[in-house]
PDB file of C-alpha atoms in Angstrom:
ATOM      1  CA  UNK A   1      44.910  59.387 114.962  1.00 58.00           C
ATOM      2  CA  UNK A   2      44.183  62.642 112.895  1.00 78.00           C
ATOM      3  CA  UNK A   3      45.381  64.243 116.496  1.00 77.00           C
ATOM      4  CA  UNK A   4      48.359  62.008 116.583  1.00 84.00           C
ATOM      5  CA  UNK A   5      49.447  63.088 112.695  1.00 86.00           C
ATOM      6  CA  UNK A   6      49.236  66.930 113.209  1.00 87.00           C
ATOM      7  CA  UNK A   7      51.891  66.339 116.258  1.00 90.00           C
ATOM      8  CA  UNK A   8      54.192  64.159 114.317  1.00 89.00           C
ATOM      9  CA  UNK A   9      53.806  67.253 111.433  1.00 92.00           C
ATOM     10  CA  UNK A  10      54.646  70.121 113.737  1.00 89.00           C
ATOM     11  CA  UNK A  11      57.740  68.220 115.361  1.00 91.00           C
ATOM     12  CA  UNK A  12      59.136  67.356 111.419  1.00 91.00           C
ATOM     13  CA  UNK A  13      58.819  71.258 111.191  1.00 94.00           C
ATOM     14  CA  UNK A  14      60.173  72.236 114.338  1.00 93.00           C
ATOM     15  CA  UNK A  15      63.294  69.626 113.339  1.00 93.00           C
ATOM     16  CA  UNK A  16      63.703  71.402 110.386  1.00 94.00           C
ATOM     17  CA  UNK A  17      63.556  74.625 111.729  1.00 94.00           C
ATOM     18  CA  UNK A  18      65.928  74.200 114.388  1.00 93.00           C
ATOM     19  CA  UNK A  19      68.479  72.386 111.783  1.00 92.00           C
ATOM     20  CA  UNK A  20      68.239  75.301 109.862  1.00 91.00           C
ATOM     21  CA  UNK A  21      69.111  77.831 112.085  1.00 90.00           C
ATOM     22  CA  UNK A  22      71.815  75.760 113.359  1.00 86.00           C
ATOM     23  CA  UNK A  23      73.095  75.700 109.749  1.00 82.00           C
ATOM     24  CA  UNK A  24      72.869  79.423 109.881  1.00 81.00           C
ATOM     25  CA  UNK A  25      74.138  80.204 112.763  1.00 81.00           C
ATOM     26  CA  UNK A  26      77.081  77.991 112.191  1.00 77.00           C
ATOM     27  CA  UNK A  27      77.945  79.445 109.434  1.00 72.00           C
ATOM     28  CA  UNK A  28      77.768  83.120 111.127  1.00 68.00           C
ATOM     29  CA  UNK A  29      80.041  82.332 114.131  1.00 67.00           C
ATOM     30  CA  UNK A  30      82.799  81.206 111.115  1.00 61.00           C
ATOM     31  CA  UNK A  31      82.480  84.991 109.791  1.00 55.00           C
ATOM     32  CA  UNK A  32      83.040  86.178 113.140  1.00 50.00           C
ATOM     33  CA  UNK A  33      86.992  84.341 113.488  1.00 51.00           C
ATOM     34  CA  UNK A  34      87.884  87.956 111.879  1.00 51.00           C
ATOM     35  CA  UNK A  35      85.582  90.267 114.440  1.00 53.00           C
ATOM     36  CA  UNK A  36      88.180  92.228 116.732  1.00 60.00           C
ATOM     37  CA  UNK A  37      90.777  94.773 117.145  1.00 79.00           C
ATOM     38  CA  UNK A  38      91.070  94.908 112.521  1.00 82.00           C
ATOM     39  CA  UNK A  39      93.413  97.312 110.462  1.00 84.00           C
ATOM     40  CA  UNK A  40      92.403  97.895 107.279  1.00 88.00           C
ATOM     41  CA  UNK A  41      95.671  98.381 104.926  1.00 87.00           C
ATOM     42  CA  UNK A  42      95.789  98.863 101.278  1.00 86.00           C
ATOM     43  CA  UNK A  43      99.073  96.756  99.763  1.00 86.00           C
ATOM     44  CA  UNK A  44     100.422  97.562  96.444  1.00 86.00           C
ATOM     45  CA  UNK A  45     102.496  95.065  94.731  1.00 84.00           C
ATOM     46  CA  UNK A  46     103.633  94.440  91.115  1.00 81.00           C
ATOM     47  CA  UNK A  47     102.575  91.004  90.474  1.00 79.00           C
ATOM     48  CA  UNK A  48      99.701  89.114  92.696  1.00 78.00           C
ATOM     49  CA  UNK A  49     101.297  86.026  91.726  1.00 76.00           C
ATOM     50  CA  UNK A  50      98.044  83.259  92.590  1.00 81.00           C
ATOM     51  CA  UNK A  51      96.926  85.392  95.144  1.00 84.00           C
ATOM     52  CA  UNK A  52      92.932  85.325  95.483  1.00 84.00           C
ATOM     53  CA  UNK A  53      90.449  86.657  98.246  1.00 87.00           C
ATOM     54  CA  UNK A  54      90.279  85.542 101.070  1.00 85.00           C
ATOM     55  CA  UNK A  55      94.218  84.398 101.182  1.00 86.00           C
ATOM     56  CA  UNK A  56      95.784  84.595 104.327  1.00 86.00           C
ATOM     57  CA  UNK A  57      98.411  86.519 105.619  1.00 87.00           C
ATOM     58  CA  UNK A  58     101.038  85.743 107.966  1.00 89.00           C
ATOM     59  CA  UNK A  59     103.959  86.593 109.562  1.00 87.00           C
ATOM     60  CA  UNK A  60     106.363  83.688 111.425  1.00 86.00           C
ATOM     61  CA  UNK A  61     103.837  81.525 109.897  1.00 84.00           C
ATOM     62  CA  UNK A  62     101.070  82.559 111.921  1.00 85.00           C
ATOM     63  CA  UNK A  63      98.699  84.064 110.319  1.00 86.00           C
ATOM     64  CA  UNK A  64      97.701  88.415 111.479  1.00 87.00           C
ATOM     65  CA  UNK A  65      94.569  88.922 108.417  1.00 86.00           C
ATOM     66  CA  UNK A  66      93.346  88.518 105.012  1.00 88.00           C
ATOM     67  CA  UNK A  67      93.004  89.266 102.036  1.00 88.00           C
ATOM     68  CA  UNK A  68      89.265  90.864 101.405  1.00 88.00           C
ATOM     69  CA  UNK A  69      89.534  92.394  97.766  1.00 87.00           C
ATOM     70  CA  UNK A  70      91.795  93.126  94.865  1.00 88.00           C
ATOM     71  CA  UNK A  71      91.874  95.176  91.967  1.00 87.00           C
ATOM     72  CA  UNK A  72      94.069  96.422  89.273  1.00 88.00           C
ATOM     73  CA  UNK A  73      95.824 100.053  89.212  1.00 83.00           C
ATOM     74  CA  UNK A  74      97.651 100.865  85.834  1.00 84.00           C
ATOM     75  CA  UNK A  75     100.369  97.796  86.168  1.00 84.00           C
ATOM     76  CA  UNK A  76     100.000  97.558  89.985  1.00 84.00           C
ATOM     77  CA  UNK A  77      97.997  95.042  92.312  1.00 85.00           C
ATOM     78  CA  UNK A  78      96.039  96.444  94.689  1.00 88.00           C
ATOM     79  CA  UNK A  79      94.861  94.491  97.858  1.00 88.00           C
ATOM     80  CA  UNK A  80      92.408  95.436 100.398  1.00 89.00           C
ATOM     81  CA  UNK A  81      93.525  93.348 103.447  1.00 88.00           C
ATOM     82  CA  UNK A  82      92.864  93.319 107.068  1.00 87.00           C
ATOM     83  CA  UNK A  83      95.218  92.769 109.611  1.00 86.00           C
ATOM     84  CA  UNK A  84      95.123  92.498 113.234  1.00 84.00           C
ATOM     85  CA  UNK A  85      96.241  95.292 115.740  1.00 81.00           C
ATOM     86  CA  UNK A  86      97.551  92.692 118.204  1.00 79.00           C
ATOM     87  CA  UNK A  87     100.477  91.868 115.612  1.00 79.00           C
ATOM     88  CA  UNK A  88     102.212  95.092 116.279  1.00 80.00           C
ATOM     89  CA  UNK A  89     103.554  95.256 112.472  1.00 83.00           C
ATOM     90  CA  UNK A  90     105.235  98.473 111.489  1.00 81.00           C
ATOM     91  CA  UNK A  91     105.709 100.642 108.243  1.00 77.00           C
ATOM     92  CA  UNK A  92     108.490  99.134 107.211  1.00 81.00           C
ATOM     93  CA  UNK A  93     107.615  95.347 106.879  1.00 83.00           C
ATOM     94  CA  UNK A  94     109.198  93.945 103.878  1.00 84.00           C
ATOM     95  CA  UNK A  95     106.041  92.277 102.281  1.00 84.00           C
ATOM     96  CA  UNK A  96     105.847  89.169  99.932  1.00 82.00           C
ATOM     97  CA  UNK A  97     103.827  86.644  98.520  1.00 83.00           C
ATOM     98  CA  UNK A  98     104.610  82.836  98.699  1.00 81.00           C
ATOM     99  CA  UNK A  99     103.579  79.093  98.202  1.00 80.00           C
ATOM    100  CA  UNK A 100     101.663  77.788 101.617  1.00 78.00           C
ATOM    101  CA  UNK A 101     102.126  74.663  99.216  1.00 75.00           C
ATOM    102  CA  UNK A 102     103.221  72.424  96.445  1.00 76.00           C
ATOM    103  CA  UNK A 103      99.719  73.223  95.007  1.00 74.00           C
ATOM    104  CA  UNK A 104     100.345  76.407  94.287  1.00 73.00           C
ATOM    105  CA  UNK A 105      98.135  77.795  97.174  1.00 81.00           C
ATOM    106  CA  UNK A 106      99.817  81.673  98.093  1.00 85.00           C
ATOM    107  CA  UNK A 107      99.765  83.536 100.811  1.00 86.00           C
ATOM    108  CA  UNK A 108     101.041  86.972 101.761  1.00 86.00           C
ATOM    109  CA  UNK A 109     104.165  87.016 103.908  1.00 86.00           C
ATOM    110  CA  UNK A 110     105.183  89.915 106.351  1.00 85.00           C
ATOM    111  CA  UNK A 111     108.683  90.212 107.687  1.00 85.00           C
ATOM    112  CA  UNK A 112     108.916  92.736 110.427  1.00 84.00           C
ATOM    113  CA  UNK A 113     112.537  94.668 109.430  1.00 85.00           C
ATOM    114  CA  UNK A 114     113.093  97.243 112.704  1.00 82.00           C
ATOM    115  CA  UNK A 115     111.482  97.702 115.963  1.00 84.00           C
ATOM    116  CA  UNK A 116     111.442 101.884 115.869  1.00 84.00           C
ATOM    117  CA  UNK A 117     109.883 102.729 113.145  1.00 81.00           C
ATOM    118  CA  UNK A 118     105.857 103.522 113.751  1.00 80.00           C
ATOM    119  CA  UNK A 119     103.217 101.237 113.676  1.00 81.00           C
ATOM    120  CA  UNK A 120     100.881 100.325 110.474  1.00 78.00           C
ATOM    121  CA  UNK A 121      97.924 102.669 111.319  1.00 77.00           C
ATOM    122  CA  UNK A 122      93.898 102.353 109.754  1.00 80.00           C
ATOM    123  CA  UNK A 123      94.138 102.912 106.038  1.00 76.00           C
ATOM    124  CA  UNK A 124      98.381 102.593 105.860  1.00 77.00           C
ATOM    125  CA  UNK A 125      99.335 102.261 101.922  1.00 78.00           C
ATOM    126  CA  UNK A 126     102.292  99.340 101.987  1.00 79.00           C
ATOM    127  CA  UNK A 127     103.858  98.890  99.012  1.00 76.00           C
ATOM    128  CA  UNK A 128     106.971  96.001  97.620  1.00 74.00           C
ATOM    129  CA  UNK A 129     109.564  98.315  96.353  1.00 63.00           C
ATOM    130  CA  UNK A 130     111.615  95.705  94.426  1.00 59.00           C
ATOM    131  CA  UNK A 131     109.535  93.242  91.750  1.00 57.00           C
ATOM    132  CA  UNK A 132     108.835  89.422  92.551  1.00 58.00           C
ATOM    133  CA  UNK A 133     110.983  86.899  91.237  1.00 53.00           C
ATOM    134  CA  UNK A 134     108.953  84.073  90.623  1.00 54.00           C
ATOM    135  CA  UNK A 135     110.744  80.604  90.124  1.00 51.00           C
ATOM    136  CA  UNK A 136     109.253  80.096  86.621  1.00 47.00           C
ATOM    137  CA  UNK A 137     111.129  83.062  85.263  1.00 47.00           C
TER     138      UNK A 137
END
């Protein structure tokens, strides 16, 4: 029986062991959605407007990156995002953020303008010209 107990014991561990690193590993293969072909872009904008990390970005409604960090310059947000090199975008994509829903959830849209003006290239600056008008205002 004392034989019997030590198995039973080192098969609870083993269970727990393998749960865990199926827990783990889960969790790494969802980090890895953004592993590929990645432009990283700096966007300037005036207002944020509910944007957070980790927001998506999307053009046609599909979405090309995300959002990794933000930070303040003077009166200017600053956003670190990544963006796919399969989208093709170019320099002069008119950029803005918008609702994904009645929540209040945003998300930064890209409209691609022309088709001969050269592509968005590893560490592009994008900026919004023209301020935000936000429906509140």
């Amino acid at each position: 029986m004392n034989a019997s107990r030590k198995q039973e014991i080192g098969v609870g561990i083993l269970v727990l062991v393998a749960a865990a690193l199926l827990a783990v590993m889960s969790i790494k293969v969802g980090a890895l959605s953004q592993v590929g072909d990645q432009l990283r872009v700096t966007v300037v904008l005036g207002d944020a407007a509910g944007l957070t990390e980790g927001a998506a970005v999307r053009v046609a409604g599909v979405q090309v990156g995300q959002v990794n960090g933000m930070s303040v310059d003077h009166d200017k947000a600053r956003l670190d995002v990544t963006l796919s090199k399969d989208a093709g975008l170019r320099t002069d994509a008119k950029l803005q953020v918008r609702a994904r829903s009645i929540l209040g959830e945003k998300y930064l849209e890209i409209t691609p303008q022309s088709m001969d003006t050269p592509l968005i290239t590893e560490d592009t600056e994008l900026s919004v010209p023209t301020p935000q008008t936000e429906i509140d205002e």
